[in-house]
């Protein structure tokens, strides 16, 4: 059975714009999702954030192509009203976006969250790892 892994918004942006040193690792992880070695998850709001945030760096056609790749290979999680209310009323959540992502990952019973900001996910019930930390599990876990 494949590991179920949630990718934070920042990781989605990083894979597309090659912003940091984890780009190759993230590319390998995305390839593992595409080839069925991992089950990848993202939130719908992460995709809209990606589309907006990268508008000056990536042409619209390329952003759409990238989002189609995500939509065809990853499960897109959405946040119902009760999730928003839960996150907004919970003082343990560092910020709204991360809180929504944590809650979606928990509700979907996922195995890991991959994020650059593990500190922001300290209240998460789903273990949060950096891309490097998660990749280091590659031979032993999947």
mmCIF file with all atom_site columns, C-alpha atoms in Angstrom:
data_model
loop_
_atom_site.group_PDB
_atom_site.id
_atom_site.type_symbol
_atom_site.label_atom_id
_atom_site.label_alt_id
_atom_site.label_comp_id
_atom_site.label_asym_id
_atom_site.label_entity_id
_atom_site.label_seq_id
_atom_site.pdbx_PDB_ins_code
_atom_site.Cartn_x
_atom_site.Cartn_y
_atom_site.Cartn_z
_atom_site.occupancy
_atom_site.B_iso_or_equiv
_atom_site.pdbx_formal_charge
_atom_site.auth_seq_id
_atom_site.auth_comp_id
_atom_site.auth_asym_id
_atom_site.auth_atom_id
_atom_site.pdbx_PDB_model_num
ATOM 1   C CA . UNK A 1 1   ? 0.000   0.000  0.000   1.00 0.00 ? 1   UNK A CA 1
ATOM 2   C CA . UNK A 1 2   ? 1.355   3.412  -0.967  1.00 0.00 ? 2   UNK A CA 1
ATOM 3   C CA . UNK A 1 3   ? 2.118   6.071  1.586   1.00 0.00 ? 3   UNK A CA 1
ATOM 4   C CA . UNK A 1 4   ? -0.362  8.945  1.548   1.00 0.00 ? 4   UNK A CA 1
ATOM 5   C CA . UNK A 1 5   ? 1.574   12.212 1.521   1.00 0.00 ? 5   UNK A CA 1
ATOM 6   C CA . UNK A 1 6   ? 0.310   15.775 1.663   1.00 0.00 ? 6   UNK A CA 1
ATOM 7   C CA . UNK A 1 7   ? 2.347   18.494 -0.073  1.00 0.00 ? 7   UNK A CA 1
ATOM 8   C CA . UNK A 1 8   ? 2.250   21.988 1.422   1.00 0.00 ? 8   UNK A CA 1
ATOM 9   C CA . UNK A 1 9   ? 1.588   24.960 -0.868  1.00 0.00 ? 9   UNK A CA 1
ATOM 10  C CA . UNK A 1 10  ? 5.231   26.055 -0.638  1.00 0.00 ? 10  UNK A CA 1
ATOM 11  C CA . UNK A 1 11  ? 6.373   22.686 -1.952  1.00 0.00 ? 11  UNK A CA 1
ATOM 12  C CA . UNK A 1 12  ? 4.063   22.973 -4.951  1.00 0.00 ? 12  UNK A CA 1
ATOM 13  C CA . UNK A 1 13  ? 5.476   26.404 -5.727  1.00 0.00 ? 13  UNK A CA 1
ATOM 14  C CA . UNK A 1 14  ? 9.062   25.220 -5.183  1.00 0.00 ? 14  UNK A CA 1
ATOM 15  C CA . UNK A 1 15  ? 8.753   22.331 -7.630  1.00 0.00 ? 15  UNK A CA 1
ATOM 16  C CA . UNK A 1 16  ? 7.459   24.667 -10.325 1.00 0.00 ? 16  UNK A CA 1
ATOM 17  C CA . UNK A 1 17  ? 9.842   27.596 -9.926  1.00 0.00 ? 17  UNK A CA 1
ATOM 18  C CA . UNK A 1 18  ? 13.022  25.897 -8.683  1.00 0.00 ? 18  UNK A CA 1
ATOM 19  C CA . UNK A 1 19  ? 13.328  28.330 -5.773  1.00 0.00 ? 19  UNK A CA 1
ATOM 20  C CA . UNK A 1 20  ? 15.417  26.332 -3.368  1.00 0.00 ? 20  UNK A CA 1
ATOM 21  C CA . UNK A 1 21  ? 17.821  23.473 -2.855  1.00 0.00 ? 21  UNK A CA 1
ATOM 22  C CA . UNK A 1 22  ? 15.033  20.912 -2.471  1.00 0.00 ? 22  UNK A CA 1
ATOM 23  C CA . UNK A 1 23  ? 13.892  21.236 -6.095  1.00 0.00 ? 23  UNK A CA 1
ATOM 24  C CA . UNK A 1 24  ? 15.466  17.957 -7.258  1.00 0.00 ? 24  UNK A CA 1
ATOM 25  C CA . UNK A 1 25  ? 14.145  16.061 -4.231  1.00 0.00 ? 25  UNK A CA 1
ATOM 26  C CA . UNK A 1 26  ? 10.662  17.471 -4.776  1.00 0.00 ? 26  UNK A CA 1
ATOM 27  C CA . UNK A 1 27  ? 10.844  16.576 -8.460  1.00 0.00 ? 27  UNK A CA 1
ATOM 28  C CA . UNK A 1 28  ? 11.724  12.998 -7.478  1.00 0.00 ? 28  UNK A CA 1
ATOM 29  C CA . UNK A 1 29  ? 8.851   12.890 -4.970  1.00 0.00 ? 29  UNK A CA 1
ATOM 30  C CA . UNK A 1 30  ? 6.397   14.217 -7.560  1.00 0.00 ? 30  UNK A CA 1
ATOM 31  C CA . UNK A 1 31  ? 7.681   11.567 -9.992  1.00 0.00 ? 31  UNK A CA 1
ATOM 32  C CA . UNK A 1 32  ? 7.017   8.931  -7.303  1.00 0.00 ? 32  UNK A CA 1
ATOM 33  C CA . UNK A 1 33  ? 3.414   10.180 -7.097  1.00 0.00 ? 33  UNK A CA 1
ATOM 34  C CA . UNK A 1 34  ? 3.026   10.156 -10.885 1.00 0.00 ? 34  UNK A CA 1
ATOM 35  C CA . UNK A 1 35  ? 4.400   6.591  -11.056 1.00 0.00 ? 35  UNK A CA 1
ATOM 36  C CA . UNK A 1 36  ? 2.190   5.353  -8.212  1.00 0.00 ? 36  UNK A CA 1
ATOM 37  C CA . UNK A 1 37  ? 4.908   4.817  -5.600  1.00 0.00 ? 37  UNK A CA 1
ATOM 38  C CA . UNK A 1 38  ? 3.268   7.442  -3.364  1.00 0.00 ? 38  UNK A CA 1
ATOM 39  C CA . UNK A 1 39  ? -0.251  8.819  -3.151  1.00 0.00 ? 39  UNK A CA 1
ATOM 40  C CA . UNK A 1 40  ? 0.006   12.599 -3.330  1.00 0.00 ? 40  UNK A CA 1
ATOM 41  C CA . UNK A 1 41  ? -2.467  15.045 -1.823  1.00 0.00 ? 41  UNK A CA 1
ATOM 42  C CA . UNK A 1 42  ? -2.877  18.822 -2.029  1.00 0.00 ? 42  UNK A CA 1
ATOM 43  C CA . UNK A 1 43  ? -5.644  21.259 -1.147  1.00 0.00 ? 43  UNK A CA 1
ATOM 44  C CA . UNK A 1 44  ? -7.670  23.120 -3.724  1.00 0.00 ? 44  UNK A CA 1
ATOM 45  C CA . UNK A 1 45  ? -6.704  26.411 -2.114  1.00 0.00 ? 45  UNK A CA 1
ATOM 46  C CA . UNK A 1 46  ? -3.022  25.506 -2.568  1.00 0.00 ? 46  UNK A CA 1
ATOM 47  C CA . UNK A 1 47  ? -3.600  25.288 -6.292  1.00 0.00 ? 47  UNK A CA 1
ATOM 48  C CA . UNK A 1 48  ? -5.354  28.655 -6.482  1.00 0.00 ? 48  UNK A CA 1
ATOM 49  C CA . UNK A 1 49  ? -2.578  30.161 -4.336  1.00 0.00 ? 49  UNK A CA 1
ATOM 50  C CA . UNK A 1 50  ? 0.006   28.656 -6.698  1.00 0.00 ? 50  UNK A CA 1
ATOM 51  C CA . UNK A 1 51  ? -1.749  30.106 -9.745  1.00 0.00 ? 51  UNK A CA 1
ATOM 52  C CA . UNK A 1 52  ? -1.780  33.590 -8.208  1.00 0.00 ? 52  UNK A CA 1
ATOM 53  C CA . UNK A 1 53  ? 1.641   33.639 -6.530  1.00 0.00 ? 53  UNK A CA 1
ATOM 54  C CA . UNK A 1 54  ? 3.524   32.427 -9.618  1.00 0.00 ? 54  UNK A CA 1
ATOM 55  C CA . UNK A 1 55  ? 1.792   34.720 -12.114 1.00 0.00 ? 55  UNK A CA 1
ATOM 56  C CA . UNK A 1 56  ? 4.900   36.896 -12.581 1.00 0.00 ? 56  UNK A CA 1
ATOM 57  C CA . UNK A 1 57  ? 7.317   33.982 -12.868 1.00 0.00 ? 57  UNK A CA 1
ATOM 58  C CA . UNK A 1 58  ? 5.459   31.451 -14.966 1.00 0.00 ? 58  UNK A CA 1
ATOM 59  C CA . UNK A 1 59  ? 3.359   32.122 -18.091 1.00 0.00 ? 59  UNK A CA 1
ATOM 60  C CA . UNK A 1 60  ? -0.345  31.311 -17.767 1.00 0.00 ? 60  UNK A CA 1
ATOM 61  C CA . UNK A 1 61  ? -0.169  28.364 -20.203 1.00 0.00 ? 61  UNK A CA 1
ATOM 62  C CA . UNK A 1 62  ? 2.627   26.761 -18.176 1.00 0.00 ? 62  UNK A CA 1
ATOM 63  C CA . UNK A 1 63  ? 0.793   27.325 -14.881 1.00 0.00 ? 63  UNK A CA 1
ATOM 64  C CA . UNK A 1 64  ? -2.310  25.683 -16.311 1.00 0.00 ? 64  UNK A CA 1
ATOM 65  C CA . UNK A 1 65  ? -0.263  22.749 -17.642 1.00 0.00 ? 65  UNK A CA 1
ATOM 66  C CA . UNK A 1 66  ? 1.356   22.286 -14.230 1.00 0.00 ? 66  UNK A CA 1
ATOM 67  C CA . UNK A 1 67  ? -2.017  22.397 -12.457 1.00 0.00 ? 67  UNK A CA 1
ATOM 68  C CA . UNK A 1 68  ? -3.433  19.841 -14.895 1.00 0.00 ? 68  UNK A CA 1
ATOM 69  C CA . UNK A 1 69  ? -0.518  17.542 -14.045 1.00 0.00 ? 69  UNK A CA 1
ATOM 70  C CA . UNK A 1 70  ? -1.340  17.950 -10.342 1.00 0.00 ? 70  UNK A CA 1
ATOM 71  C CA . UNK A 1 71  ? -5.076  17.438 -10.893 1.00 0.00 ? 71  UNK A CA 1
ATOM 72  C CA . UNK A 1 72  ? -4.462  14.282 -12.943 1.00 0.00 ? 72  UNK A CA 1
ATOM 73  C CA . UNK A 1 73  ? -2.060  12.696 -10.448 1.00 0.00 ? 73  UNK A CA 1
ATOM 74  C CA . UNK A 1 74  ? -2.844  14.022 -6.966  1.00 0.00 ? 74  UNK A CA 1
ATOM 75  C CA . UNK A 1 75  ? -5.964  13.912 -4.830  1.00 0.00 ? 75  UNK A CA 1
ATOM 76  C CA . UNK A 1 76  ? -7.274  17.433 -4.290  1.00 0.00 ? 76  UNK A CA 1
ATOM 77  C CA . UNK A 1 77  ? -8.728  17.954 -0.818  1.00 0.00 ? 77  UNK A CA 1
ATOM 78  C CA . UNK A 1 78  ? -11.310 20.634 -0.098  1.00 0.00 ? 78  UNK A CA 1
ATOM 79  C CA . UNK A 1 79  ? -12.292 22.365 3.107   1.00 0.00 ? 79  UNK A CA 1
ATOM 80  C CA . UNK A 1 80  ? -15.936 22.334 4.157   1.00 0.00 ? 80  UNK A CA 1
ATOM 81  C CA . UNK A 1 81  ? -17.348 25.084 6.371   1.00 0.00 ? 81  UNK A CA 1
ATOM 82  C CA . UNK A 1 82  ? -16.835 23.121 9.602   1.00 0.00 ? 82  UNK A CA 1
ATOM 83  C CA . UNK A 1 83  ? -13.095 22.803 8.883   1.00 0.00 ? 83  UNK A CA 1
ATOM 84  C CA . UNK A 1 84  ? -12.774 26.574 8.495   1.00 0.00 ? 84  UNK A CA 1
ATOM 85  C CA . UNK A 1 85  ? -14.676 27.107 11.739  1.00 0.00 ? 85  UNK A CA 1
ATOM 86  C CA . UNK A 1 86  ? -12.539 24.546 13.550  1.00 0.00 ? 86  UNK A CA 1
ATOM 87  C CA . UNK A 1 87  ? -9.275  26.114 12.395  1.00 0.00 ? 87  UNK A CA 1
ATOM 88  C CA . UNK A 1 88  ? -10.417 29.670 13.072  1.00 0.00 ? 88  UNK A CA 1
ATOM 89  C CA . UNK A 1 89  ? -11.355 28.787 16.639  1.00 0.00 ? 89  UNK A CA 1
ATOM 90  C CA . UNK A 1 90  ? -8.233  26.744 17.466  1.00 0.00 ? 90  UNK A CA 1
ATOM 91  C CA . UNK A 1 91  ? -5.423  28.835 18.954  1.00 0.00 ? 91  UNK A CA 1
ATOM 92  C CA . UNK A 1 92  ? -2.849  26.068 18.264  1.00 0.00 ? 92  UNK A CA 1
ATOM 93  C CA . UNK A 1 93  ? -2.901  26.747 14.525  1.00 0.00 ? 93  UNK A CA 1
ATOM 94  C CA . UNK A 1 94  ? -0.070  29.063 13.459  1.00 0.00 ? 94  UNK A CA 1
ATOM 95  C CA . UNK A 1 95  ? -1.927  30.529 10.487  1.00 0.00 ? 95  UNK A CA 1
ATOM 96  C CA . UNK A 1 96  ? -5.073  29.889 8.501   1.00 0.00 ? 96  UNK A CA 1
ATOM 97  C CA . UNK A 1 97  ? -3.494  28.287 5.437   1.00 0.00 ? 97  UNK A CA 1
ATOM 98  C CA . UNK A 1 98  ? -1.325  25.890 7.448   1.00 0.00 ? 98  UNK A CA 1
ATOM 99  C CA . UNK A 1 99  ? -4.205  25.151 9.803   1.00 0.00 ? 99  UNK A CA 1
ATOM 100 C CA . UNK A 1 100 ? -6.469  24.234 6.906   1.00 0.00 ? 100 UNK A CA 1
ATOM 101 C CA . UNK A 1 101 ? -3.785  22.021 5.404   1.00 0.00 ? 101 UNK A CA 1
ATOM 102 C CA . UNK A 1 102 ? -3.185  20.265 8.748   1.00 0.00 ? 102 UNK A CA 1
ATOM 103 C CA . UNK A 1 103 ? -6.887  19.664 9.226   1.00 0.00 ? 103 UNK A CA 1
ATOM 104 C CA . UNK A 1 104 ? -7.328  18.352 5.679   1.00 0.00 ? 104 UNK A CA 1
ATOM 105 C CA . UNK A 1 105 ? -4.373  15.976 6.120   1.00 0.00 ? 105 UNK A CA 1
ATOM 106 C CA . UNK A 1 106 ? -5.779  14.735 9.424   1.00 0.00 ? 106 UNK A CA 1
ATOM 107 C CA . UNK A 1 107 ? -9.328  14.316 8.081   1.00 0.00 ? 107 UNK A CA 1
ATOM 108 C CA . UNK A 1 108 ? -8.002  12.357 5.070   1.00 0.00 ? 108 UNK A CA 1
ATOM 109 C CA . UNK A 1 109 ? -5.936  10.137 7.420   1.00 0.00 ? 109 UNK A CA 1
ATOM 110 C CA . UNK A 1 110 ? -2.681  10.831 5.618   1.00 0.00 ? 110 UNK A CA 1
ATOM 111 C CA . UNK A 1 111 ? 0.726   9.496  6.649   1.00 0.00 ? 111 UNK A CA 1
ATOM 112 C CA . UNK A 1 112 ? 2.936   12.578 6.263   1.00 0.00 ? 112 UNK A CA 1
ATOM 113 C CA . UNK A 1 113 ? 2.979   16.258 5.427   1.00 0.00 ? 113 UNK A CA 1
ATOM 114 C CA . UNK A 1 114 ? 5.917   17.506 3.353   1.00 0.00 ? 114 UNK A CA 1
ATOM 115 C CA . UNK A 1 115 ? 6.674   21.158 4.084   1.00 0.00 ? 115 UNK A CA 1
ATOM 116 C CA . UNK A 1 116 ? 9.514   23.667 4.291   1.00 0.00 ? 116 UNK A CA 1
ATOM 117 C CA . UNK A 1 117 ? 7.959   25.044 7.469   1.00 0.00 ? 117 UNK A CA 1
ATOM 118 C CA . UNK A 1 118 ? 7.782   22.136 9.896   1.00 0.00 ? 118 UNK A CA 1
ATOM 119 C CA . UNK A 1 119 ? 7.636   24.630 12.758  1.00 0.00 ? 119 UNK A CA 1
ATOM 120 C CA . UNK A 1 120 ? 4.306   25.917 11.424  1.00 0.00 ? 120 UNK A CA 1
ATOM 121 C CA . UNK A 1 121 ? 2.987   22.343 11.571  1.00 0.00 ? 121 UNK A CA 1
ATOM 122 C CA . UNK A 1 122 ? 4.049   21.577 15.136  1.00 0.00 ? 122 UNK A CA 1
ATOM 123 C CA . UNK A 1 123 ? 0.392   21.196 16.209  1.00 0.00 ? 123 UNK A CA 1
ATOM 124 C CA . UNK A 1 124 ? -0.298  18.740 13.389  1.00 0.00 ? 124 UNK A CA 1
ATOM 125 C CA . UNK A 1 125 ? -1.539  15.256 14.220  1.00 0.00 ? 125 UNK A CA 1
ATOM 126 C CA . UNK A 1 126 ? -0.024  14.138 10.902  1.00 0.00 ? 126 UNK A CA 1
ATOM 127 C CA . UNK A 1 127 ? 3.771   14.060 11.065  1.00 0.00 ? 127 UNK A CA 1
ATOM 128 C CA . UNK A 1 128 ? 5.341   16.966 9.168   1.00 0.00 ? 128 UNK A CA 1
ATOM 129 C CA . UNK A 1 129 ? 8.765   16.518 7.572   1.00 0.00 ? 129 UNK A CA 1
ATOM 130 C CA . UNK A 1 130 ? 10.918  18.573 5.254   1.00 0.00 ? 130 UNK A CA 1
ATOM 131 C CA . UNK A 1 131 ? 11.344  17.217 1.737   1.00 0.00 ? 131 UNK A CA 1
ATOM 132 C CA . UNK A 1 132 ? 14.857  16.072 2.673   1.00 0.00 ? 132 UNK A CA 1
ATOM 133 C CA . UNK A 1 133 ? 13.658  14.292 5.823   1.00 0.00 ? 133 UNK A CA 1
ATOM 134 C CA . UNK A 1 134 ? 10.853  12.561 3.961   1.00 0.00 ? 134 UNK A CA 1
ATOM 135 C CA . UNK A 1 135 ? 13.110  11.601 1.046   1.00 0.00 ? 135 UNK A CA 1
ATOM 136 C CA . UNK A 1 136 ? 15.567  10.005 3.479   1.00 0.00 ? 136 UNK A CA 1
ATOM 137 C CA . UNK A 1 137 ? 12.797  7.516  4.364   1.00 0.00 ? 137 UNK A CA 1
ATOM 138 C CA . UNK A 1 138 ? 12.581  6.439  0.720   1.00 0.00 ? 138 UNK A CA 1
ATOM 139 C CA . UNK A 1 139 ? 14.428  3.115  0.991   1.00 0.00 ? 139 UNK A CA 1
ATOM 140 C CA . UNK A 1 140 ? 13.050  2.104  4.366   1.00 0.00 ? 140 UNK A CA 1
ATOM 141 C CA . UNK A 1 141 ? 9.384   3.103  4.136   1.00 0.00 ? 141 UNK A CA 1
ATOM 142 C CA . UNK A 1 142 ? 8.266   2.830  0.506   1.00 0.00 ? 142 UNK A CA 1
#
